[in-house]
XYZ file of N, CA, C and O in Angstrom:
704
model
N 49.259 -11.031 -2.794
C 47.816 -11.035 -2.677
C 47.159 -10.084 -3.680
O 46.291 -10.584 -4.395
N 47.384 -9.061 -3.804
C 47.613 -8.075 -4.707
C 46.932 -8.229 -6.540
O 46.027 -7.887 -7.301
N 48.098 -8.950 -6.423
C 48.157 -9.691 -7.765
C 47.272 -10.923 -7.777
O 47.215 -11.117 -8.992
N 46.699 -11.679 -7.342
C 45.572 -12.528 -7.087
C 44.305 -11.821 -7.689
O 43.601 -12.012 -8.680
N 44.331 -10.691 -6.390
C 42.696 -10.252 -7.249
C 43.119 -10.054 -8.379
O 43.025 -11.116 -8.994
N 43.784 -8.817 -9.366
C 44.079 -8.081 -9.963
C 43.702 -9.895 -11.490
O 42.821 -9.718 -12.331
N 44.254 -10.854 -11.488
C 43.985 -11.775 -12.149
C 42.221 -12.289 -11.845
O 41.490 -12.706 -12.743
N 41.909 -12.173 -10.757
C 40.973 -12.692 -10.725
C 39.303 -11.719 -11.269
O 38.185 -12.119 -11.592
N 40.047 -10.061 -11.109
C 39.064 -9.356 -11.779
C 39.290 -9.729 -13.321
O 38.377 -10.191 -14.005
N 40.264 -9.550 -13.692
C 40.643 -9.518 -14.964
C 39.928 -11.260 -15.623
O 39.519 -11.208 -16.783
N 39.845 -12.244 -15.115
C 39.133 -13.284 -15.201
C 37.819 -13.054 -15.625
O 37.357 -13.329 -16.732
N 36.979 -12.293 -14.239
C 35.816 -11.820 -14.069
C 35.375 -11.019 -15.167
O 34.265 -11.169 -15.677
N 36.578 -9.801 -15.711
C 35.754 -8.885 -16.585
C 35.816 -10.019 -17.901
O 34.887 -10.339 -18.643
N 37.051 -10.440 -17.915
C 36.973 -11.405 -19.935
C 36.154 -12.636 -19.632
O 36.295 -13.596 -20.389
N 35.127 -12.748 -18.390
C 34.090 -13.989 -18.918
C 32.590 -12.761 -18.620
O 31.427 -13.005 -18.943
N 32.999 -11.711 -18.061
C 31.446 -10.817 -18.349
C 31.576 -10.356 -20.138
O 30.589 -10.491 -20.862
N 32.616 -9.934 -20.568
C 32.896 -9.524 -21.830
C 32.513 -11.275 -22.765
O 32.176 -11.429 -23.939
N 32.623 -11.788 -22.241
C 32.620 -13.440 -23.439
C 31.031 -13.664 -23.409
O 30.539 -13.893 -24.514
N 30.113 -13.632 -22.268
C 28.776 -13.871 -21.840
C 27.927 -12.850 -22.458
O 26.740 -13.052 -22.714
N 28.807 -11.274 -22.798
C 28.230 -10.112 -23.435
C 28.161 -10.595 -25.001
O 27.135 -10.558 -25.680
N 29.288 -11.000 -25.393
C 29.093 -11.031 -26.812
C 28.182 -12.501 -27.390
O 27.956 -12.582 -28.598
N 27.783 -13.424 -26.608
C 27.175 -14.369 -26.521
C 25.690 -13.746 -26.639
O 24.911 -13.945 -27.571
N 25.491 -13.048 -25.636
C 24.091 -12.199 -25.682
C 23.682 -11.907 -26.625
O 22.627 -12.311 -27.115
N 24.664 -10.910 -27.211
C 24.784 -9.762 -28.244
C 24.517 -11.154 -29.274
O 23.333 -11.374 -29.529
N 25.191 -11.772 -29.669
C 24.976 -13.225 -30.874
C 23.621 -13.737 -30.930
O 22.997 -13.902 -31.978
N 23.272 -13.935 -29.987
C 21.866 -14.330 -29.389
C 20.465 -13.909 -29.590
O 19.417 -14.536 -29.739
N 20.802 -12.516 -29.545
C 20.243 -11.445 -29.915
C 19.746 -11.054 -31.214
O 18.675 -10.702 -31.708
N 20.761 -11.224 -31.522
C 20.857 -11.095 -33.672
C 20.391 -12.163 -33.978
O 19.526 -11.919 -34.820
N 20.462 -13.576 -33.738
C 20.005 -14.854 -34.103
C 18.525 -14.803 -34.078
O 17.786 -15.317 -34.917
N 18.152 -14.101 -32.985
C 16.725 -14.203 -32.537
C 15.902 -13.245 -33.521
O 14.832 -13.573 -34.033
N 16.439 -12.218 -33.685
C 16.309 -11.300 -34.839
C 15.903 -11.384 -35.749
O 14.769 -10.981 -36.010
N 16.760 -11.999 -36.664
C 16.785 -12.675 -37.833
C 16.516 -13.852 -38.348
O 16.410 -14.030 -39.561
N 16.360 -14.901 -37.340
C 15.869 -15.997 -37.642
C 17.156 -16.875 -38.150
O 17.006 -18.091 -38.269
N 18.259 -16.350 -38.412
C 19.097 -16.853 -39.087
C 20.568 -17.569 -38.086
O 21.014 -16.798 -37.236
N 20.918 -18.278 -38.146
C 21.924 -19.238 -36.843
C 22.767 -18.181 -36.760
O 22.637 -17.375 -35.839
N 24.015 -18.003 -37.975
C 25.212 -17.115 -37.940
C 24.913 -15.650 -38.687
O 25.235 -15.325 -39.829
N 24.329 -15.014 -37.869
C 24.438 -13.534 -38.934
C 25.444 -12.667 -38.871
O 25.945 -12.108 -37.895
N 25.704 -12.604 -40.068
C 26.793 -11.193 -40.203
C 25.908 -9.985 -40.687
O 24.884 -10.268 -41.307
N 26.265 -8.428 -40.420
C 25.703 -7.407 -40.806
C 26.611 -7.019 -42.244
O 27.821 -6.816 -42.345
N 25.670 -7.001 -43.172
C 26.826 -6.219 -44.407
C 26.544 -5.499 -44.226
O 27.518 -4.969 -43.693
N 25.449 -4.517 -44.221
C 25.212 -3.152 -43.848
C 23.781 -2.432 -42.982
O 22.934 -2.977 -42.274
N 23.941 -1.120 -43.360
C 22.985 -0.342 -42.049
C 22.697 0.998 -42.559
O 23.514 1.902 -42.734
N 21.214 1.022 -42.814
C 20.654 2.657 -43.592
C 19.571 2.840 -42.964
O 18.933 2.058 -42.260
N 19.310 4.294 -43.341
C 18.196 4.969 -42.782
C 17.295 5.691 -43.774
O 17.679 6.832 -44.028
N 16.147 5.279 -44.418
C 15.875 5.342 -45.865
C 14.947 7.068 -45.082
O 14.672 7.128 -43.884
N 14.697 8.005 -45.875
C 14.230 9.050 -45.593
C 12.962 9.194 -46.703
O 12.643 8.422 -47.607
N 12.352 10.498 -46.280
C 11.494 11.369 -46.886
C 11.272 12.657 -47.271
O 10.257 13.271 -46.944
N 12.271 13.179 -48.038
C 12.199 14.591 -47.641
C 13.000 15.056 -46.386
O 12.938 16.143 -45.812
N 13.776 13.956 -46.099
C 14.225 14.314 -44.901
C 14.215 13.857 -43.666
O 14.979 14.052 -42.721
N 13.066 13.096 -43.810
C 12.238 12.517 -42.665
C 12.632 11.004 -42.562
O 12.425 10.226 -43.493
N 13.135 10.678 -41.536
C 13.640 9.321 -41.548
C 12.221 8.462 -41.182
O 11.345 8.764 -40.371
N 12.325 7.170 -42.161
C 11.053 6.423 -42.076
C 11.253 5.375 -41.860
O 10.177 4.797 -41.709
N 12.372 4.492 -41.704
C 13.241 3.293 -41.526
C 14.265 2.932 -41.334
O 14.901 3.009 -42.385
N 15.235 2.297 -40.024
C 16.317 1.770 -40.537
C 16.311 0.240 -41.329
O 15.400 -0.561 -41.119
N 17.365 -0.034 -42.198
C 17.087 -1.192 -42.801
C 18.308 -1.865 -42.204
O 19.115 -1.030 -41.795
N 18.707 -3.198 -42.022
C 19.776 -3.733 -41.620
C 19.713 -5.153 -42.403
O 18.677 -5.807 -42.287
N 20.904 -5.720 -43.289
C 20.708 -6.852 -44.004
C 22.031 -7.808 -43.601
O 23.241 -7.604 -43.705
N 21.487 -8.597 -43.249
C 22.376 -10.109 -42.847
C 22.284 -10.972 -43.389
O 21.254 -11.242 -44.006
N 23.648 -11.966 -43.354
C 23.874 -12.754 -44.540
C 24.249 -13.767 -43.345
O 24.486 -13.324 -42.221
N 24.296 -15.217 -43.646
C 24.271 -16.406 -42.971
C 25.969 -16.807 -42.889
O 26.510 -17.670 -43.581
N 26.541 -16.074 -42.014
C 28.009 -16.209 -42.116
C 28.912 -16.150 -43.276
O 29.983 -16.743 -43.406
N 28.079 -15.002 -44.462
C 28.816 -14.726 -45.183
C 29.236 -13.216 -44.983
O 28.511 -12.433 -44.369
N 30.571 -12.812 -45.592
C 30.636 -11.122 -45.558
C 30.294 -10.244 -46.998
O 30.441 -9.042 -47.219
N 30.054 -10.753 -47.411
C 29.614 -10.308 -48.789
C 28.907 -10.793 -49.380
O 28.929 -12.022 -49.437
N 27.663 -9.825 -50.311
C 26.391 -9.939 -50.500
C 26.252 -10.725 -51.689
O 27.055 -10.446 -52.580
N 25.273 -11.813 -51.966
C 25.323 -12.496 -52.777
C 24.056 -13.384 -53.053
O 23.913 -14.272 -52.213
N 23.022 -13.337 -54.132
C 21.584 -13.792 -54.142
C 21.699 -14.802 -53.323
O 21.031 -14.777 -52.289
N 22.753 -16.150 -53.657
C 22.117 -17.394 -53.116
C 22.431 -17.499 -52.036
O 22.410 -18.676 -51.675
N 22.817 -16.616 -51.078
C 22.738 -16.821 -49.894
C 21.886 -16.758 -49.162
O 20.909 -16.180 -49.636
N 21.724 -17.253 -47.713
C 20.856 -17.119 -47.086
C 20.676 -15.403 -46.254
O 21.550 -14.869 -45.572
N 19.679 -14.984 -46.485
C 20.067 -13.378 -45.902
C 18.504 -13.482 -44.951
O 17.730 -14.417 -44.744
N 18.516 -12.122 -44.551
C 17.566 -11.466 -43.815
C 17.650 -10.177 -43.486
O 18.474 -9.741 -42.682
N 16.595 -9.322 -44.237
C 16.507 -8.053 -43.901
C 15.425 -7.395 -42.561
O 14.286 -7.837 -42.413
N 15.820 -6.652 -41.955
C 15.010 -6.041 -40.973
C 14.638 -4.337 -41.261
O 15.238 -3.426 -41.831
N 13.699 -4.421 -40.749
C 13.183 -3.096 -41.076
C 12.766 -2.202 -39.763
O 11.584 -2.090 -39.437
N 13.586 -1.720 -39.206
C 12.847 -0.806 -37.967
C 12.420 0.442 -37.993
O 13.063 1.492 -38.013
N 10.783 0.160 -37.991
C 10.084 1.662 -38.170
C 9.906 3.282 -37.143
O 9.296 3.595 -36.121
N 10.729 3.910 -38.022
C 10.711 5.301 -36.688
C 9.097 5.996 -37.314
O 8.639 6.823 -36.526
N 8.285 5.779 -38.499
C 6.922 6.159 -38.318
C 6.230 5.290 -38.318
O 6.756 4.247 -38.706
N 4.794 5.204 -37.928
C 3.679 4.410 -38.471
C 3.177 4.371 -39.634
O 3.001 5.439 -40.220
N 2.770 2.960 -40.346
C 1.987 3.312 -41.786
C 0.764 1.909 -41.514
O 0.751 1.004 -40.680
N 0.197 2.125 -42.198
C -1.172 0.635 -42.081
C -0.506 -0.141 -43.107
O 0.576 0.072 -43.654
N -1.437 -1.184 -43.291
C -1.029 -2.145 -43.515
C -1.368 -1.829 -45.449
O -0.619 -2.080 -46.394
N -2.360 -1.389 -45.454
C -2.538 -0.581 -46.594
C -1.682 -0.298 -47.532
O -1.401 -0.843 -48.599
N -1.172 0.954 -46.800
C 0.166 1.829 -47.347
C 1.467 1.040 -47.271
O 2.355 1.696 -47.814
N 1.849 0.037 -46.865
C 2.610 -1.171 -46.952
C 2.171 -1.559 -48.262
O 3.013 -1.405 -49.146
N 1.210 -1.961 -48.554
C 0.859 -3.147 -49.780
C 1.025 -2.049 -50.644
O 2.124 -2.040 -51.201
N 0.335 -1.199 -50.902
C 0.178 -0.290 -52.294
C 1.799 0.150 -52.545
O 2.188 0.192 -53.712
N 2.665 0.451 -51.539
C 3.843 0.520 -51.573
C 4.804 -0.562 -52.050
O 5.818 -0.162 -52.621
N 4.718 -1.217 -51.976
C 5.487 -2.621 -51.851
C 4.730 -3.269 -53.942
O 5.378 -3.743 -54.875
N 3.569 -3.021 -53.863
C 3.042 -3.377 -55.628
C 3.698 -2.539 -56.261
O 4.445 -2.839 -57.193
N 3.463 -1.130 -55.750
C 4.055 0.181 -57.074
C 5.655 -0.211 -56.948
O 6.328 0.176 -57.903
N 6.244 -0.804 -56.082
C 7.554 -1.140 -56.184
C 8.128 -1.942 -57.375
O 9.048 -1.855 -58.189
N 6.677 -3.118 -56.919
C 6.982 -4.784 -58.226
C 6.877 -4.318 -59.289
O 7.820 -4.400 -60.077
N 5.676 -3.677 -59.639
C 5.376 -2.952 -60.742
C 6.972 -2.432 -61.542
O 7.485 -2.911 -62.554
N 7.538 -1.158 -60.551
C 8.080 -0.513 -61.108
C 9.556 -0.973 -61.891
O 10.046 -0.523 -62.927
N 10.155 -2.263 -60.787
C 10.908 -2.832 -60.991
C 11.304 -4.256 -61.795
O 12.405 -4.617 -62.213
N 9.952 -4.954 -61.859
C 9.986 -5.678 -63.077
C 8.436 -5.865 -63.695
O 7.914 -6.950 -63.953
N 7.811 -4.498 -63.875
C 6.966 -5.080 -65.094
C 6.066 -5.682 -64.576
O 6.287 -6.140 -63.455
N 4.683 -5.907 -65.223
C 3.562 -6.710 -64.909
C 3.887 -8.144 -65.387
O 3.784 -8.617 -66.519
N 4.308 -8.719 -64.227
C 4.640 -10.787 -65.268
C 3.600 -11.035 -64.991
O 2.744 -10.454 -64.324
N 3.642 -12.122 -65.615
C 2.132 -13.653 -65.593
C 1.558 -13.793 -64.075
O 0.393 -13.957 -63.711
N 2.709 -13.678 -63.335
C 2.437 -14.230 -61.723
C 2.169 -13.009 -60.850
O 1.764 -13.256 -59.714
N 2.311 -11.875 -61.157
C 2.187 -10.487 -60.500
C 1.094 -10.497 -59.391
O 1.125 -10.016 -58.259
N 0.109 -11.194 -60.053
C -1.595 -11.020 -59.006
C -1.681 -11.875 -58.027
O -2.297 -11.626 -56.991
N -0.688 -13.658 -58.400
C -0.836 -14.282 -57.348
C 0.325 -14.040 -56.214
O 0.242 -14.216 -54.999
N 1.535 -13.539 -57.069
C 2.765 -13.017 -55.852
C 1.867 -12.015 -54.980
O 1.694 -12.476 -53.852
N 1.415 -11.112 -55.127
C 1.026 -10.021 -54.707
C -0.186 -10.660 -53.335
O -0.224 -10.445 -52.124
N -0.868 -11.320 -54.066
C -1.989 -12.210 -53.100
C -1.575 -12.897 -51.821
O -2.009 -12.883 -50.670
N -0.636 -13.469 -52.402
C 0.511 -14.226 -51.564
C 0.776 -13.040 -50.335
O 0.577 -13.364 -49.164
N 1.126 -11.980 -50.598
C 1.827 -10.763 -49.901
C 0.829 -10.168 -49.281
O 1.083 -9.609 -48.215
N -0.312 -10.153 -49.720
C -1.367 -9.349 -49.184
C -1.361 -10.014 -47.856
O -1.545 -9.233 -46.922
N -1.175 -11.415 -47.500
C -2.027 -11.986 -46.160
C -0.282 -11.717 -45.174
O -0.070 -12.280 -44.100
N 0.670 -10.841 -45.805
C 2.051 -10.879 -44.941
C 1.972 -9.530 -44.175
O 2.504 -9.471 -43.066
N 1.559 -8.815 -44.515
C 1.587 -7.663 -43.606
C 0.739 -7.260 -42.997
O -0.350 -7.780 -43.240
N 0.777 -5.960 -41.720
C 0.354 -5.704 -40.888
C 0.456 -4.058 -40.707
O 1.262 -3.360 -41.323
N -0.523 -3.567 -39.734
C 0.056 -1.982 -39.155
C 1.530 -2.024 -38.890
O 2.046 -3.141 -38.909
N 2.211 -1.094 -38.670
C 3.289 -1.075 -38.300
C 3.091 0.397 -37.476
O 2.370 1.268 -37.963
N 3.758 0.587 -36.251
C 3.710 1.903 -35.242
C 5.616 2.218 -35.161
O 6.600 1.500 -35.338
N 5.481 3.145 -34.932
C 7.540 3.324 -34.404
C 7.682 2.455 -33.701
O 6.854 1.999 -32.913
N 8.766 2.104 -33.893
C 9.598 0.884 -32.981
C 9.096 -0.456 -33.120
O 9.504 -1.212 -32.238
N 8.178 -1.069 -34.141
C 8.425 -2.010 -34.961
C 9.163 -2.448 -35.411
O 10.170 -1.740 -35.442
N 9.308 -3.800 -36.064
C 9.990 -4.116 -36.618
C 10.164 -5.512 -37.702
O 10.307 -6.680 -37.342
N 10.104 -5.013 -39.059
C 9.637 -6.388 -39.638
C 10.789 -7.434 -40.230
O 11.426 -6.833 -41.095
N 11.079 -8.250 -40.127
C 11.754 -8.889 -40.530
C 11.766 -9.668 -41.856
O 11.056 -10.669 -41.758
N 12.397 -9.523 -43.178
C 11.861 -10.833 -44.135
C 13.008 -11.927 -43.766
O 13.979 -11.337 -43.294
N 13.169 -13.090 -43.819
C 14.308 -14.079 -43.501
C 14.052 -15.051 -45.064
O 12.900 -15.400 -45.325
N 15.008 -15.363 -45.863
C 15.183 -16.041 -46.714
C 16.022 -17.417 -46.622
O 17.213 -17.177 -46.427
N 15.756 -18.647 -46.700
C 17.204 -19.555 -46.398
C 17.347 -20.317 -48.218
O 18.175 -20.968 -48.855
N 16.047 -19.753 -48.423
C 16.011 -20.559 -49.911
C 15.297 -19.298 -51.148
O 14.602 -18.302 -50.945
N 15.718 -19.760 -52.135
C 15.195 -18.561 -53.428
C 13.806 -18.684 -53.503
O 13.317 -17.585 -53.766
N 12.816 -19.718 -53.361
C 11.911 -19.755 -53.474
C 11.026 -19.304 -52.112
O 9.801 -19.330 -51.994
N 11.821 -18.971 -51.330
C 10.659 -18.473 -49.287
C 11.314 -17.527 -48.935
O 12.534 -17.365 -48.887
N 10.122 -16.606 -48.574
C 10.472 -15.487 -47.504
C 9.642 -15.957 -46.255
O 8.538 -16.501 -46.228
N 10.552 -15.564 -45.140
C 9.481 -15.809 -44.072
C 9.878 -14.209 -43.403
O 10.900 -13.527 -43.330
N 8.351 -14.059 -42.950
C 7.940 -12.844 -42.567
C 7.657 -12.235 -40.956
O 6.459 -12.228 -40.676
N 8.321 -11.867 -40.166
C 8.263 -11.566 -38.970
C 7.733 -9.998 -38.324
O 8.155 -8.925 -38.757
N 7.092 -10.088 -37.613
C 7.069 -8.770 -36.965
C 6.653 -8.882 -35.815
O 5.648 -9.431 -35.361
N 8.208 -7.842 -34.939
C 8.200 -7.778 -33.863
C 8.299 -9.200 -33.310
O 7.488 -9.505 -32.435
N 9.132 -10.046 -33.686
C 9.693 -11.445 -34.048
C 8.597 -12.678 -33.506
O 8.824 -13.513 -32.631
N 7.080 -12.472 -34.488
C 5.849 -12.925 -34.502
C 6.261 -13.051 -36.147
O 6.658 -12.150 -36.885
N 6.025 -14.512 -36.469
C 5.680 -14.662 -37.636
C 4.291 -14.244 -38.308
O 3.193 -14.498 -37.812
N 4.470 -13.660 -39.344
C 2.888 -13.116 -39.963
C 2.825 -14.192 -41.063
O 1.780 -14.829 -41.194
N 4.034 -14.469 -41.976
C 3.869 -15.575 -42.899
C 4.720 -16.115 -43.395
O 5.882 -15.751 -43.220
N 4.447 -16.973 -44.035
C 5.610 -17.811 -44.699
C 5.065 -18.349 -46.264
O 4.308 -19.218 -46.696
N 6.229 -16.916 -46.994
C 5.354 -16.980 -48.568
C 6.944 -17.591 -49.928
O 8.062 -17.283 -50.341
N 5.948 -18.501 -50.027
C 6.407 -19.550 -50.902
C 6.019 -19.605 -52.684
O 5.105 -20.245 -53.204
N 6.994 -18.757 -53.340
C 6.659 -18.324 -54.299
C 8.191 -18.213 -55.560
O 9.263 -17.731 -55.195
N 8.004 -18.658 -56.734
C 9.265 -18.883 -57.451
C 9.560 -17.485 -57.058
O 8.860 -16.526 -56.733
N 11.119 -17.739 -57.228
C 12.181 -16.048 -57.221
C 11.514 -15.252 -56.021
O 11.474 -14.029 -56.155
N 11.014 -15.775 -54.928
C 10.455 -14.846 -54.195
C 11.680 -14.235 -53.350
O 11.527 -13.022 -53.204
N 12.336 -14.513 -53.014
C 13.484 -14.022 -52.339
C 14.020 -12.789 -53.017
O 14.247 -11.847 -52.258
N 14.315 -12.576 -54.556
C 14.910 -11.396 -55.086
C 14.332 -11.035 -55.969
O 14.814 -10.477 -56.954
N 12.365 -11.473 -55.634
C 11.416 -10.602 -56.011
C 11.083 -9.698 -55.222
O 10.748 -8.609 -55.690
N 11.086 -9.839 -54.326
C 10.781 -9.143 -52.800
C 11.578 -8.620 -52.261
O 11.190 -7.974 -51.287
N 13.034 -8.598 -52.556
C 14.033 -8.117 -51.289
C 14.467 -7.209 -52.772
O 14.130 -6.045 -52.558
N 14.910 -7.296 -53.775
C 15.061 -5.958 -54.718
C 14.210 -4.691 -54.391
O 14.430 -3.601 -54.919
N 13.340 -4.892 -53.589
C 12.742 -3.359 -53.513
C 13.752 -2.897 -52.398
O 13.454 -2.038 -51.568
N 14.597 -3.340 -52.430
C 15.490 -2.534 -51.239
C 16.714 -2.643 -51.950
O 17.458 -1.673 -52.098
N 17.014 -4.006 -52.491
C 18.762 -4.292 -52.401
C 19.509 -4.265 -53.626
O 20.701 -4.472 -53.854
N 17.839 -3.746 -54.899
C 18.174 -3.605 -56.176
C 19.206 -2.819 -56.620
O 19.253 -1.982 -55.719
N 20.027 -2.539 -57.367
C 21.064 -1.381 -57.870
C 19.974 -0.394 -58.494
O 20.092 0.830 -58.433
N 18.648 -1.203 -59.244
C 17.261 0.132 -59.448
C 16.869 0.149 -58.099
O 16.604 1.351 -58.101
N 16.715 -0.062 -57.402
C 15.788 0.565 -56.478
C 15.450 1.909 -56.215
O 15.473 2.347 -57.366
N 15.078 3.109 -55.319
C 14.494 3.974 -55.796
C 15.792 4.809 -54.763
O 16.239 5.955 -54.766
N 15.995 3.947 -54.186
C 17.363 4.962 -53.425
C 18.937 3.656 -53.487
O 19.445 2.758 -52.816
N 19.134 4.460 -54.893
C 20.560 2.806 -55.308
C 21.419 3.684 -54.275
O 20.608 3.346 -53.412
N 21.959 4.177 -53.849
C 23.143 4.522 -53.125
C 23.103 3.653 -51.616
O 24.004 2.998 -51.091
N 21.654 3.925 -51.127
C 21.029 3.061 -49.992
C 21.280 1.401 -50.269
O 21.737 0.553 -49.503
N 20.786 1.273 -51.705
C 20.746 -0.406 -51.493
C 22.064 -0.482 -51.554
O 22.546 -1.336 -50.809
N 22.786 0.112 -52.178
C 24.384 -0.305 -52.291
C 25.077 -0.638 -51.096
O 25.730 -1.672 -50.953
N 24.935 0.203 -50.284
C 25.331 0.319 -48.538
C 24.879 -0.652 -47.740
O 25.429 -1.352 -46.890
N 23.376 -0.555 -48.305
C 22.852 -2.068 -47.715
C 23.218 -3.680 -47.953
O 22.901 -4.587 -47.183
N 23.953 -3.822 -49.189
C 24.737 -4.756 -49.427
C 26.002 -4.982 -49.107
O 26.717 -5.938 -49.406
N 26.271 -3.869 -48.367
C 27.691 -3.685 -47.974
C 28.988 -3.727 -48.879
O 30.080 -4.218 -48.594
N 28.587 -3.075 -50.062
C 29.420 -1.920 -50.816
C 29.768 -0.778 -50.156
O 30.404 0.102 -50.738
């Protein structure tokens, strides 16, 4: 009799453990927008010290980072900034990283109608399935869906660039 339960907990715990990681899958899907996500990596971008974000970047059942894949980065905010200090942040980025192109004013336009305040414990999502779309989430509320050539690794280089402004971060974040 003994041995009955002893199988039958052991049943019990490996279908609570199978229903957990189902959750946990579920969870991330919902997240990201993306069916199969894998995590390549996980940072905490600072200020002086001051932590201002974790970043987390997923790839569509791939393990290694690679433009044409389908990815999605998340951004969870431990401060507040407006929506403002988002945009002016996010231009001095484009700017810095490739230059004023032809399309700079309408990408940017495009971007202006994607963001929002952000408070701690936000969280924005970009989701890519194609080079040409980002779709834009926060707090897993779509804000937009911006459709723009190279927008995918016009927009996600301010994080995942080898220039970016913290390469050791994007490196990690690609899961190097």
């Amino acid at each position: 009799m003994p041995e009955i339960r002893q199988n039958r907990l052991r049943s019990a715990i490996a279908a609570f453990a199978v229903s957990l990681g189902v959750g946990l899958a579920s969870a991330a899907t919902a997240n990201t927008g993306l069916s199969s996500p894998t995590k390549l990596g996980e940072v905490t971008f600072r200020w002086f010290g001051l932590p201002l974000y974790d970043a987390s970047l997923y790839t569509e059942g791939q393990t290694r980072f690679d433009w044409q894949n389908p990815m999605a980065l998340k951004l969870s905010y431990r401060r507040g900034f407006s929506r403002s200090q988002l945009m002016r942040a996010t231009v001095a980025e484009l700017l810095r990283l490739e230059g004023r192109r032809a399309d700079h004013d309408q990408l940017v336009g495009k971007l202006d109608r994607c963001f929002r305040d952000v408070r701690p414990g936000d969280s924005f999502v970009a989701t890519t399935r194609a080079p040409d779309r980002v779709e834009l989430y926060l707090n897993g509320k779509q804000t937009c869906d911006l459709r723009h050539a190279d927008a995918r690794k016009r927009f996600l280089n301010i994080w995942l660039s080898p220039n970016s402004r913290a390469a050791r971060l994007s490196s990690e974040l690609r899961g190097n």
